[in-house]
CSV table of C-alpha atoms in Angstrom, one decimal:
chain,number,residue,atom,x,y,z
C,1,MET,CA,16.4,31.3,-23.0
C,2,ILE,CA,13.7,30.4,-20.5
C,3,GLY,CA,13.3,33.2,-18.1
C,4,GLY,CA,10.8,32.1,-15.5
C,5,GLU,CA,8.7,29.4,-13.9
C,6,ASP,CA,5.5,30.3,-15.8
C,7,GLU,CA,7.3,29.7,-19.1
C,8,LEU,CA,8.5,26.4,-17.9
C,9,ASP,CA,4.9,25.2,-17.3
C,10,SER,CA,4.0,26.1,-20.9
C,11,THR,CA,7.1,24.6,-22.5
C,12,SER,CA,6.4,20.9,-23.2
C,13,ALA,CA,9.9,20.1,-24.1
C,14,ILE,CA,11.1,20.6,-20.6
C,15,GLN,CA,8.2,19.1,-18.7
C,16,ALA,CA,9.4,16.1,-16.6
C,17,LYS,CA,6.4,14.6,-15.0
C,18,ASN,CA,7.4,11.3,-16.5
C,19,PRO,CA,10.9,10.3,-15.2
C,20,SER,CA,11.8,8.5,-18.5
C,21,THR,CA,10.8,11.6,-20.5
C,22,ALA,CA,12.9,13.7,-18.2
C,23,LEU,CA,15.9,11.5,-18.7
C,24,SER,CA,15.5,11.7,-22.5
C,25,ILE,CA,15.8,15.5,-22.3
C,26,LEU,CA,19.3,15.4,-20.8
C,27,PRO,CA,21.3,14.2,-23.8
C,28,GLN,CA,19.8,17.1,-25.8
C,29,PHE,CA,20.7,19.8,-23.4
C,30,ALA,CA,23.3,18.7,-20.9
C,31,LYS,CA,26.4,19.0,-23.1
C,32,LEU,CA,29.3,19.1,-20.9
C,33,ASN,CA,31.0,22.0,-22.6
C,34,PHE,CA,32.4,24.4,-20.1
C,35,GLU,CA,33.2,27.1,-22.7
C,36,PRO,CA,31.1,30.3,-22.5
C,37,GLU,CA,27.7,29.8,-24.2
C,38,LYS,CA,26.9,31.8,-27.3
C,39,GLU,CA,24.2,34.4,-26.9
C,40,ASP,CA,21.8,32.6,-29.2
C,41,SER,CA,22.4,29.1,-27.9
C,42,VAL,CA,19.9,27.3,-25.7
C,43,SER,CA,21.0,24.8,-23.0
C,44,ILE,CA,19.6,23.3,-19.9
C,45,HIS,CA,22.5,25.0,-18.1
C,46,CYS,CA,20.8,28.3,-18.9
C,47,LEU,CA,18.0,27.6,-16.5
C,48,PRO,CA,17.9,29.2,-13.1
C,49,ASP,CA,18.6,26.9,-10.2
C,50,LYS,CA,15.0,27.1,-9.0
C,51,ILE,CA,13.6,25.8,-12.3
C,52,LEU,CA,16.3,23.2,-12.8
C,53,LEU,CA,15.6,21.9,-9.3
C,54,ARG,CA,11.9,21.6,-10.1
C,55,ILE,CA,12.7,19.5,-13.1
C,56,LEU,CA,15.1,17.2,-11.4
C,57,ARG,CA,12.7,16.5,-8.5
C,58,GLU,CA,10.5,14.6,-11.0
C,59,PHE,CA,13.3,12.0,-11.5
C,60,ARG,CA,13.4,8.7,-9.7
C,61,PRO,CA,15.7,9.0,-6.8
C,62,HIS,CA,18.4,6.7,-8.2
C,63,ASP,CA,18.4,8.5,-11.6
C,64,LEU,CA,18.6,11.8,-9.8
C,65,TYR,CA,21.6,10.5,-7.8
C,66,ARG,CA,23.4,9.8,-11.1
C,67,CYS,CA,22.9,13.4,-12.2
C,68,ARG,CA,25.2,14.7,-9.4
C,69,ALA,CA,28.2,13.7,-11.6
C,70,ILE,CA,27.4,16.1,-14.5
C,71,CYS,CA,29.1,19.2,-13.0
C,72,ARG,CA,29.7,21.0,-9.8
C,73,ARG,CA,26.5,23.1,-10.1
C,74,TRP,CA,24.4,20.0,-10.7
C,75,TYR,CA,26.0,18.3,-7.7
C,76,GLY,CA,24.8,21.1,-5.4
C,77,ILE,CA,21.3,21.1,-6.9
C,78,VAL,CA,21.0,17.3,-6.6
C,79,ARG,CA,22.2,17.5,-3.1
C,80,GLU,CA,19.6,20.1,-2.2
C,81,SER,CA,16.9,18.0,-3.9
C,82,PHE,CA,18.0,14.8,-2.0
C,83,SER,CA,17.9,16.7,1.3
C,84,ALA,CA,14.2,17.5,0.6
C,85,MET,CA,13.2,13.9,-0.2
C,86,THR,CA,11.8,11.9,2.6
C,87,GLU,CA,11.3,8.4,0.9
C,88,HIS,CA,13.8,6.2,-0.9
C,89,PHE,CA,13.9,2.7,-2.4
C,90,LEU,CA,17.1,0.7,-2.4
C,91,CYS,CA,16.9,-2.4,-4.7
C,92,ASP,CA,19.1,-4.4,-7.1
C,93,SER,CA,17.0,-3.1,-10.1
C,94,MET,CA,18.6,0.3,-9.6
C,95,GLU,CA,21.5,-0.9,-11.7
C,96,ASP,CA,20.6,-0.8,-15.4
C,97,SER,CA,23.3,-3.3,-16.2
C,98,GLY,CA,21.4,-6.0,-14.3
C,99,SER,CA,24.2,-6.3,-11.6
C,100,LYS,CA,23.3,-6.1,-8.0
C,101,ILE,CA,23.8,-2.9,-6.1
C,102,SER,CA,26.8,-3.2,-3.8
C,103,VAL,CA,26.8,-2.5,-0.1
C,104,GLU,CA,29.3,0.4,-0.7
C,105,GLN,CA,26.9,1.9,-3.3
C,106,ALA,CA,24.0,1.6,-0.9
C,107,ILE,CA,25.9,3.3,1.9
C,108,ALA,CA,27.1,6.1,-0.4
C,109,TYR,CA,23.5,6.6,-1.5
C,110,LEU,CA,22.3,6.8,2.1
C,111,GLN,CA,25.0,9.2,3.1
C,112,PHE,CA,24.1,11.5,0.2
C,113,SER,CA,20.4,11.4,1.2
C,114,GLY,CA,20.8,13.7,4.2
C,115,GLU,CA,19.1,13.5,7.6
C,116,ASN,CA,15.5,14.1,6.4
C,117,LEU,CA,14.9,10.5,5.3
C,118,GLN,CA,11.6,9.2,6.8
C,119,SER,CA,10.8,6.1,4.8
C,120,LEU,CA,13.1,3.5,3.3
C,121,THR,CA,12.5,0.2,1.4
C,122,LEU,CA,15.3,-2.3,1.2
C,123,ASN,CA,15.2,-4.9,-1.6
C,124,MET,CA,18.8,-6.0,-1.9
C,125,GLU,CA,21.4,-8.1,-0.2
C,126,LEU,CA,21.6,-6.9,3.4
C,127,ASP,CA,24.8,-6.2,5.4
C,128,PRO,CA,25.4,-5.1,9.0
C,129,ARG,CA,27.1,-1.9,7.6
C,130,ILE,CA,23.8,-0.8,6.2
C,131,PHE,CA,22.1,-1.1,9.6
C,132,LYS,CA,25.0,0.9,11.2
C,133,GLU,CA,24.4,3.7,8.7
C,134,LEU,CA,20.6,3.7,9.4
C,135,SER,CA,21.2,4.1,13.1
C,136,ASP,CA,22.1,7.7,12.4
C,137,PHE,CA,18.8,8.6,10.8
C,138,ARG,CA,16.8,10.0,13.6
C,139,GLN,CA,14.0,11.1,11.2
C,140,LEU,CA,13.5,7.6,9.8
C,141,THR,CA,10.1,6.3,10.9
C,142,ARG,CA,9.2,3.7,8.3
C,143,LEU,CA,11.4,0.7,7.2
C,144,VAL,CA,10.4,-2.0,4.7
C,145,PHE,CA,12.2,-5.2,4.1
C,146,GLU,CA,11.0,-6.6,0.8
C,147,GLU,CA,12.2,-10.0,-0.6
C,148,VAL,CA,15.5,-10.1,1.3
C,149,ASP,CA,17.3,-13.0,3.0
C,150,MET,CA,17.0,-12.1,6.7
C,151,THR,CA,19.0,-14.4,8.9
C,152,GLU,CA,19.3,-14.5,12.7
C,153,GLU,CA,22.7,-12.8,12.5
C,154,LEU,CA,21.4,-9.9,10.5
C,155,ALA,CA,18.3,-9.7,12.7
C,156,LEU,CA,20.7,-9.4,15.7
C,157,CYS,CA,22.6,-6.6,14.0
C,158,PHE,CA,19.4,-4.8,13.2
C,159,SER,CA,18.3,-5.1,16.9
C,160,GLU,CA,21.6,-3.5,18.1
C,161,MET,CA,21.6,-0.7,15.5
C,162,SER,CA,18.0,-0.1,14.7
C,163,PRO,CA,16.8,3.5,13.8
C,164,PRO,CA,16.0,5.1,17.2
C,165,ASN,CA,12.6,6.5,16.2
C,166,LEU,CA,11.3,3.8,14.0
C,167,GLN,CA,7.5,3.7,14.1
C,168,GLU,CA,6.5,1.4,11.2
C,169,LEU,CA,8.1,-1.9,10.3
C,170,CYS,CA,7.1,-4.0,7.2
C,171,VAL,CA,8.5,-7.4,6.6
C,172,GLN,CA,7.6,-9.0,3.3
C,173,CYS,CA,8.6,-12.4,1.9
C,174,VAL,CA,12.0,-12.5,3.7
C,175,GLY,CA,12.9,-16.1,2.9
C,176,GLU,CA,12.6,-19.4,4.7
C,177,GLY,CA,15.3,-18.5,7.1
C,178,TYR,CA,13.1,-15.9,8.7
C,179,SER,CA,12.0,-17.6,11.9
C,180,GLU,CA,10.2,-16.5,15.1
C,181,ARG,CA,13.7,-15.9,16.6
C,182,CYS,CA,14.4,-13.4,13.8
C,183,LEU,CA,11.2,-11.5,14.5
C,184,ASN,CA,11.9,-11.5,18.2
C,185,LEU,CA,15.3,-9.9,17.7
C,186,MET,CA,13.9,-7.3,15.3
C,187,LEU,CA,11.1,-6.2,17.6
C,188,THR,CA,13.2,-6.1,20.8
C,189,ASN,CA,14.5,-2.5,20.6
C,190,LEU,CA,11.6,-0.7,19.0
C,191,PRO,CA,9.7,1.1,21.8
C,192,ASN,CA,8.0,3.6,19.4
C,193,LEU,CA,6.6,1.0,17.0
C,194,ASN,CA,2.9,1.6,16.2
C,195,ARG,CA,2.6,-0.2,12.9
C,196,LEU,CA,3.6,-3.8,12.0
C,197,GLU,CA,3.1,-5.6,8.7
C,198,LEU,CA,4.1,-9.3,8.3
C,199,PHE,CA,3.6,-10.7,4.8
C,200,GLY,CA,4.7,-14.1,3.6
C,201,CYS,CA,6.6,-14.9,6.8
C,202,TYR,CA,5.8,-18.6,6.8
C,203,GLU,CA,7.9,-19.7,9.8
C,204,VAL,CA,6.6,-17.0,12.2
C,205,THR,CA,4.3,-18.1,15.0
C,206,GLY,CA,3.4,-14.7,16.4
C,207,LYS,CA,4.6,-15.1,20.0
C,208,SER,CA,7.1,-12.3,19.7
C,209,ILE,CA,4.4,-9.8,18.8
C,210,ILE,CA,3.0,-10.2,22.3
C,211,SER,CA,6.3,-10.6,24.2
C,212,CYS,CA,8.1,-7.6,22.5
C,213,LEU,CA,5.3,-5.2,21.9
C,214,HIS,CA,2.8,-5.7,24.7
C,215,GLU,CA,3.7,-2.2,26.1
C,216,SER,CA,3.7,-0.4,22.8
C,217,ASN,CA,0.9,1.7,21.3
C,218,LEU,CA,0.3,-0.6,18.3
C,219,LYS,CA,-2.3,1.0,16.0
C,220,TYR,CA,-1.9,-0.9,12.7
C,221,LEU,CA,-1.4,-4.6,12.3
C,222,ARG,CA,-1.3,-6.7,9.1
C,223,ILE,CA,-0.8,-10.4,9.1
C,224,SER,CA,-1.1,-12.2,5.8
C,225,GLY,CA,0.5,-15.4,4.4
C,226,CYS,CA,1.8,-16.4,7.9
C,227,SER,CA,0.1,-19.8,8.1
C,228,LYS,CA,1.9,-20.8,11.3
C,229,ILE,CA,0.2,-18.0,13.3
C,230,HIS,CA,-2.6,-20.1,14.7
C,231,PRO,CA,-6.0,-18.4,15.1
C,232,ILE,CA,-5.8,-18.9,18.9
C,233,MET,CA,-2.5,-17.0,18.9
C,234,LEU,CA,-4.1,-14.3,16.8
C,235,VAL,CA,-6.9,-14.0,19.3
C,236,SER,CA,-4.3,-13.6,22.1
C,237,ILE,CA,-2.7,-10.8,20.0
C,238,LEU,CA,-6.0,-9.0,19.7
C,239,HIS,CA,-6.5,-9.3,23.4
C,240,THR,CA,-3.1,-7.7,24.0
C,241,PHE,CA,-3.8,-4.7,21.7
C,242,GLN,CA,-7.6,-4.4,22.1
C,243,ASN,CA,-7.3,-0.8,23.5
C,244,THR,CA,-4.9,0.5,20.8
C,245,LEU,CA,-5.6,-1.2,17.4
C,246,GLU,CA,-7.3,1.1,14.9
C,247,THR,CA,-6.5,-0.8,11.6
C,248,LEU,CA,-6.4,-4.6,11.2
C,249,LYS,CA,-5.7,-6.6,8.0
C,250,LEU,CA,-5.9,-10.4,8.1
C,251,ASP,CA,-6.2,-13.2,5.6
C,252,TYR,CA,-8.5,-16.2,5.7
C,253,TYR,CA,-6.0,-18.3,7.7
C,254,ALA,CA,-6.8,-16.1,10.7
C,255,PHE,CA,-10.5,-17.2,10.5
C,256,ARG,CA,-10.1,-21.0,10.5
C,257,GLU,CA,-12.6,-22.9,12.6
C,258,SER,CA,-10.4,-23.7,15.5
C,259,GLY,CA,-10.1,-20.0,16.3
C,260,GLY,CA,-13.8,-19.8,17.3
C,261,LYS,CA,-13.2,-21.6,20.6
C,262,LYS,CA,-11.8,-18.5,22.3
C,263,ASN,CA,-13.7,-15.3,22.9
C,264,LEU,CA,-12.6,-12.2,21.1
C,265,PRO,CA,-12.0,-8.9,23.0
C,266,VAL,CA,-14.1,-5.8,22.4
C,267,MET,CA,-12.0,-3.5,20.2
C,268,ASN,CA,-13.7,-0.1,20.6
C,269,LYS,CA,-10.9,1.8,18.7
C,270,LEU,CA,-10.9,-0.5,15.7
C,271,GLU,CA,-12.2,1.5,12.7
C,272,LYS,CA,-10.7,-0.2,9.7
C,273,PHE,CA,-10.7,-3.9,8.8
C,274,GLU,CA,-9.5,-5.7,5.6
C,275,LEU,CA,-10.0,-9.4,4.9
C,276,LEU,CA,-7.5,-10.7,2.4
C,277,ASP,CA,-8.0,-13.7,0.2
C,278,SER,CA,-5.7,-16.6,1.2
C,279,GLU,CA,-5.5,-17.6,-2.5
C,280,GLU,CA,-3.1,-14.7,-2.8
C,281,PHE,CA,-0.6,-17.1,-1.2
C,282,ILE,CA,0.2,-20.0,-3.5
C,283,GLU,CA,2.4,-22.9,-2.7
C,284,TYR,CA,4.8,-24.3,-5.3
C,285,ASP,CA,4.6,-28.1,-5.3
C,286,GLY,CA,6.3,-30.3,-7.8
C,287,GLY,CA,6.3,-27.7,-10.5
C,288,ILE,CA,2.5,-27.0,-10.3
C,289,TYR,CA,1.0,-24.0,-8.6
C,290,GLU,CA,-1.6,-25.2,-6.2
C,291,GLU,CA,-4.3,-22.7,-5.1
C,292,LYS,CA,-5.7,-22.8,-1.6
C,293,ASN,CA,-9.4,-22.5,-1.1
C,294,GLU,CA,-10.0,-21.4,2.5
C,295,TYR,CA,-12.8,-19.2,3.6
C,296,PRO,CA,-13.6,-17.6,6.9
C,297,ASP,CA,-15.2,-19.6,9.6
C,298,GLU,CA,-18.7,-18.2,10.1
C,299,ARG,CA,-18.7,-18.3,13.9
C,300,LEU,CA,-15.4,-16.5,14.3
C,301,PHE,CA,-16.2,-13.9,11.7
C,302,VAL,CA,-19.5,-13.1,13.4
C,303,LYS,CA,-17.7,-12.8,16.8
C,304,PHE,CA,-15.2,-10.5,15.2
C,305,LEU,CA,-18.0,-8.2,13.9
C,306,LYS,CA,-19.7,-8.2,17.3
C,307,ALA,CA,-16.3,-7.2,18.9
C,308,SER,CA,-15.9,-4.2,16.6
C,309,PRO,CA,-18.8,-2.0,17.3
C,310,ASN,CA,-17.2,1.2,15.9
C,311,LEU,CA,-16.0,-0.2,12.6
C,312,LYS,CA,-16.2,2.4,9.9
C,313,SER,CA,-14.3,0.8,7.0
C,314,LEU,CA,-14.6,-2.8,5.9
C,315,LYS,CA,-12.8,-4.3,2.9
C,316,PHE,CA,-13.1,-7.8,1.3
C,317,LYS,CA,-10.4,-8.7,-1.2
C,318,ASP,CA,-11.3,-11.2,-4.0
C,319,PHE,CA,-14.3,-12.9,-2.5
C,320,TYR,CA,-16.1,-15.3,-4.6
C,321,ILE,CA,-19.7,-14.1,-4.8
C,322,SER,CA,-21.2,-17.4,-3.5
C,323,TYR,CA,-19.2,-16.9,-0.3
C,324,ALA,CA,-19.4,-13.2,0.1
C,325,THR,CA,-23.2,-13.0,0.1
C,326,HIS,CA,-23.3,-15.3,3.1
C,327,TYR,CA,-21.7,-12.6,5.3
C,328,PHE,CA,-23.7,-9.6,4.1
C,329,PRO,CA,-26.6,-9.9,6.6
C,330,TYR,CA,-24.0,-10.0,9.5
C,331,ILE,CA,-22.3,-6.8,8.2
C,332,VAL,CA,-25.7,-5.0,8.1
C,333,LYS,CA,-26.6,-6.2,11.6
C,334,PHE,CA,-23.3,-5.7,13.5
C,335,CYS,CA,-21.7,-2.7,11.6
C,336,PRO,CA,-24.3,0.1,11.8
C,337,GLU,CA,-21.6,2.8,11.8
C,338,LEU,CA,-20.0,1.6,8.6
C,339,GLU,CA,-19.0,4.4,6.2
C,340,THR,CA,-16.8,2.6,3.6
C,341,LEU,CA,-17.4,-0.8,2.2
C,342,GLU,CA,-15.2,-2.4,-0.5
C,343,LEU,CA,-16.2,-5.7,-2.1
C,344,SER,CA,-13.7,-7.0,-4.7
C,345,LEU,CA,-16.1,-9.7,-6.0
C,346,ARG,CA,-15.1,-12.2,-8.6
C,347,SER,CA,-18.4,-13.2,-10.2
C,348,GLN,CA,-20.8,-11.4,-12.6
C,349,HIS,CA,-23.4,-14.2,-12.8
C,350,ARG,CA,-25.9,-13.5,-10.0
C,351,ASP,CA,-27.2,-10.6,-8.0
C,352,PRO,CA,-25.6,-10.5,-4.6
C,353,SER,CA,-28.5,-8.5,-3.1
C,354,LEU,CA,-26.4,-5.4,-2.5
C,355,GLY,CA,-29.5,-3.5,-1.8
C,356,GLN,CA,-29.5,-4.7,1.8
C,357,PHE,CA,-26.6,-2.2,2.4
C,358,GLY,CA,-29.1,0.5,2.0
C,359,GLN,CA,-29.9,-0.1,5.7
C,360,LEU,CA,-26.5,1.3,6.6
C,361,LYS,CA,-27.5,5.0,6.9
C,362,ASN,CA,-23.9,6.2,7.3
C,363,LEU,CA,-22.5,4.4,4.2
C,364,ARG,CA,-20.9,7.0,2.0
C,365,THR,CA,-18.4,5.0,-0.1
C,366,LEU,CA,-19.2,1.7,-1.8
C,367,ILE,CA,-16.6,0.0,-4.0
C,368,VAL,CA,-17.7,-3.1,-6.0
C,369,GLY,CA,-15.7,-4.7,-8.8
C,370,SER,CA,-17.0,-6.7,-11.7
C,371,VAL,CA,-20.7,-5.7,-11.5
C,372,ALA,CA,-23.1,-7.2,-14.0
C,373,ASP,CA,-26.1,-5.3,-15.5
C,374,GLY,CA,-28.6,-7.3,-13.4
C,375,TRP,CA,-27.2,-5.7,-10.2
C,376,VAL,CA,-28.3,-2.2,-10.9
C,377,GLU,CA,-31.6,-2.4,-9.1
C,378,SER,CA,-29.9,-3.6,-5.9
C,379,LEU,CA,-27.2,-0.9,-6.1
C,380,ALA,CA,-29.8,1.8,-6.4
C,381,GLU,CA,-31.1,0.9,-3.0
C,382,CYS,CA,-27.9,2.2,-1.4
C,383,ARG,CA,-29.2,5.8,-1.5
C,384,SER,CA,-26.9,7.2,1.2
C,385,VAL,CA,-23.8,6.5,-0.9
C,386,ARG,CA,-21.9,9.5,-2.2
C,387,THR,CA,-19.0,7.8,-3.9
C,388,LEU,CA,-19.6,4.6,-6.0
C,389,SER,CA,-16.9,2.7,-7.8
C,390,LEU,CA,-17.8,0.1,-10.3
C,391,GLN,CA,-14.5,-0.5,-12.1
C,392,CYS,CA,-14.3,-3.2,-14.7
C,393,SER,CA,-18.1,-3.8,-14.7
C,394,ALA,CA,-20.4,-5.0,-17.5
C,395,LEU,CA,-22.6,-2.0,-17.4
C,396,THR,CA,-24.3,-0.2,-20.3
C,397,ASP,CA,-25.4,3.4,-20.8
C,398,ARG,CA,-28.9,2.5,-19.7
C,399,ASP,CA,-27.6,1.0,-16.5
C,400,VAL,CA,-25.6,4.1,-15.7
C,401,LEU,CA,-28.5,6.4,-16.4
C,402,GLY,CA,-30.7,4.3,-14.1
C,403,LEU,CA,-28.1,4.6,-11.3
C,404,LEU,CA,-27.8,8.4,-11.7
C,405,HIS,CA,-31.6,8.8,-11.7
C,406,LYS,CA,-32.2,6.7,-8.5
C,407,MET,CA,-29.1,7.6,-6.5
C,408,ARG,CA,-29.7,11.4,-6.2
C,409,ARG,CA,-27.0,11.9,-3.6
C,410,LEU,CA,-24.3,10.4,-5.7
C,411,LYS,CA,-21.3,12.8,-6.2
C,412,LYS,CA,-18.8,10.6,-7.8
C,413,LEU,CA,-19.2,7.5,-10.0
C,414,ASN,CA,-16.0,5.6,-11.1
C,415,LEU,CA,-16.4,3.6,-14.3
C,416,TRP,CA,-12.8,2.8,-15.2
C,417,GLY,CA,-12.7,-0.3,-17.4
C,418,CYS,CA,-16.4,-0.3,-18.2
C,419,ARG,CA,-16.1,-0.8,-21.9
C,420,ASN,CA,-19.8,-0.8,-22.7
C,421,VAL,CA,-20.3,2.7,-21.4
C,422,SER,CA,-20.1,5.3,-24.2
C,423,SER,CA,-17.7,8.2,-24.1
C,424,ALA,CA,-20.6,10.5,-25.0
C,425,LEU,CA,-22.4,9.6,-21.8
C,426,VAL,CA,-19.2,10.1,-19.8
C,427,GLU,CA,-18.7,13.5,-21.3
C,428,GLN,CA,-22.3,14.5,-20.7
C,429,TYR,CA,-22.0,13.6,-16.9
C,430,SER,CA,-18.4,14.5,-16.5
C,431,SER,CA,-19.1,16.3,-13.3
C,432,VAL,CA,-20.0,13.0,-11.7
C,433,ILE,CA,-18.5,10.2,-13.8
C,434,SER,CA,-14.8,9.4,-13.7
C,435,THR,CA,-13.0,6.9,-15.9
C,436,LYS,CA,-9.6,7.1,-14.2
C,437,TRP,CA,-8.2,4.1,-12.4
C,438,GLU,CA,-8.1,4.7,-8.7
C,439,LYS,CA,-6.4,2.7,-5.9
C,440,PHE,CA,-8.7,2.7,-2.9
């Protein structure tokens, strides 16, 4: 019999850091036999509540929810675990049989969750009854609609019964029926909203963002895959929130040439900006996936950098190197306070002159993907960098040693996916080199 928490940590058979592993333990131990246990028998029922609770908390929420039916004791422990959880995900894939989760099941799941729920993702068939249930969750601050069919009728129901303290709303790929009217209805009664994400909302024009949120303290805005939001409308949105926005994420659609005709406001509070590749959004036409090749208009992009004097974090997602290098001098000139720069480049063929970023004296984190061996000399010029990530790069041991020798201030070097770097070198410089995948 396991007597304490210390023994649990040293007993590999009961470790449950992997949810699937944890589930495989149950058939071995959870025998629903309510007769008194023999003195020499071992069962998961012998564990103290504190240790059993610690194991169950490693389960995925919907697997944990099923465990409530094992016995009365487990029901109480699962209930306690649910009350401590702050984030849930309701989706059709919760059902192993492949059938869709019913509205009744979703409501029962929410009712069992308790009042501490803070974040919820809905990826299932929506129903007004679900919104009615959510209106009672006063702790709920983040709500994500992911690949759902949001109609005007449902949007109206959400407006009438939206969570009272919602601060973050994310709408992703919600179908062709999601119009500007739907967005308007959803934003109407959200006075505390400070974070809005619109992804793949193809029929939205963006007018409701201004009309419904002009008095809100909007700090985070992401607009991607919303091709009907015209650059001029986007500039109007930036004017509306120029004194509150701290993080902005846009795709290349936002930087089309026509947007350069209107002056951008000075956004003194903006510290983080991410430019997303419009090729992420692919149209299906006649059975063939057609990629879009649109890149930022130079004039508008330069205006944006000028209008963001306090920018500290800048990210480019999936730039082709021939386009990315064109904007490097502007970054150096107009972003002197930059601390983090992420360049998800796609080419390994020519040196993009990364050394010019050595002029950014406050640059501490540099993330570059797919680096070729010829780039090492340029990278070494960035001497102020403390954290350098070169995941999936064509580097050798010699290249890595050269970087370590020239970048004396380097505290962390991520080489995940760098197959030409030997394990011996990684082990030798283990205090600096990491080979774990990291999401930045």
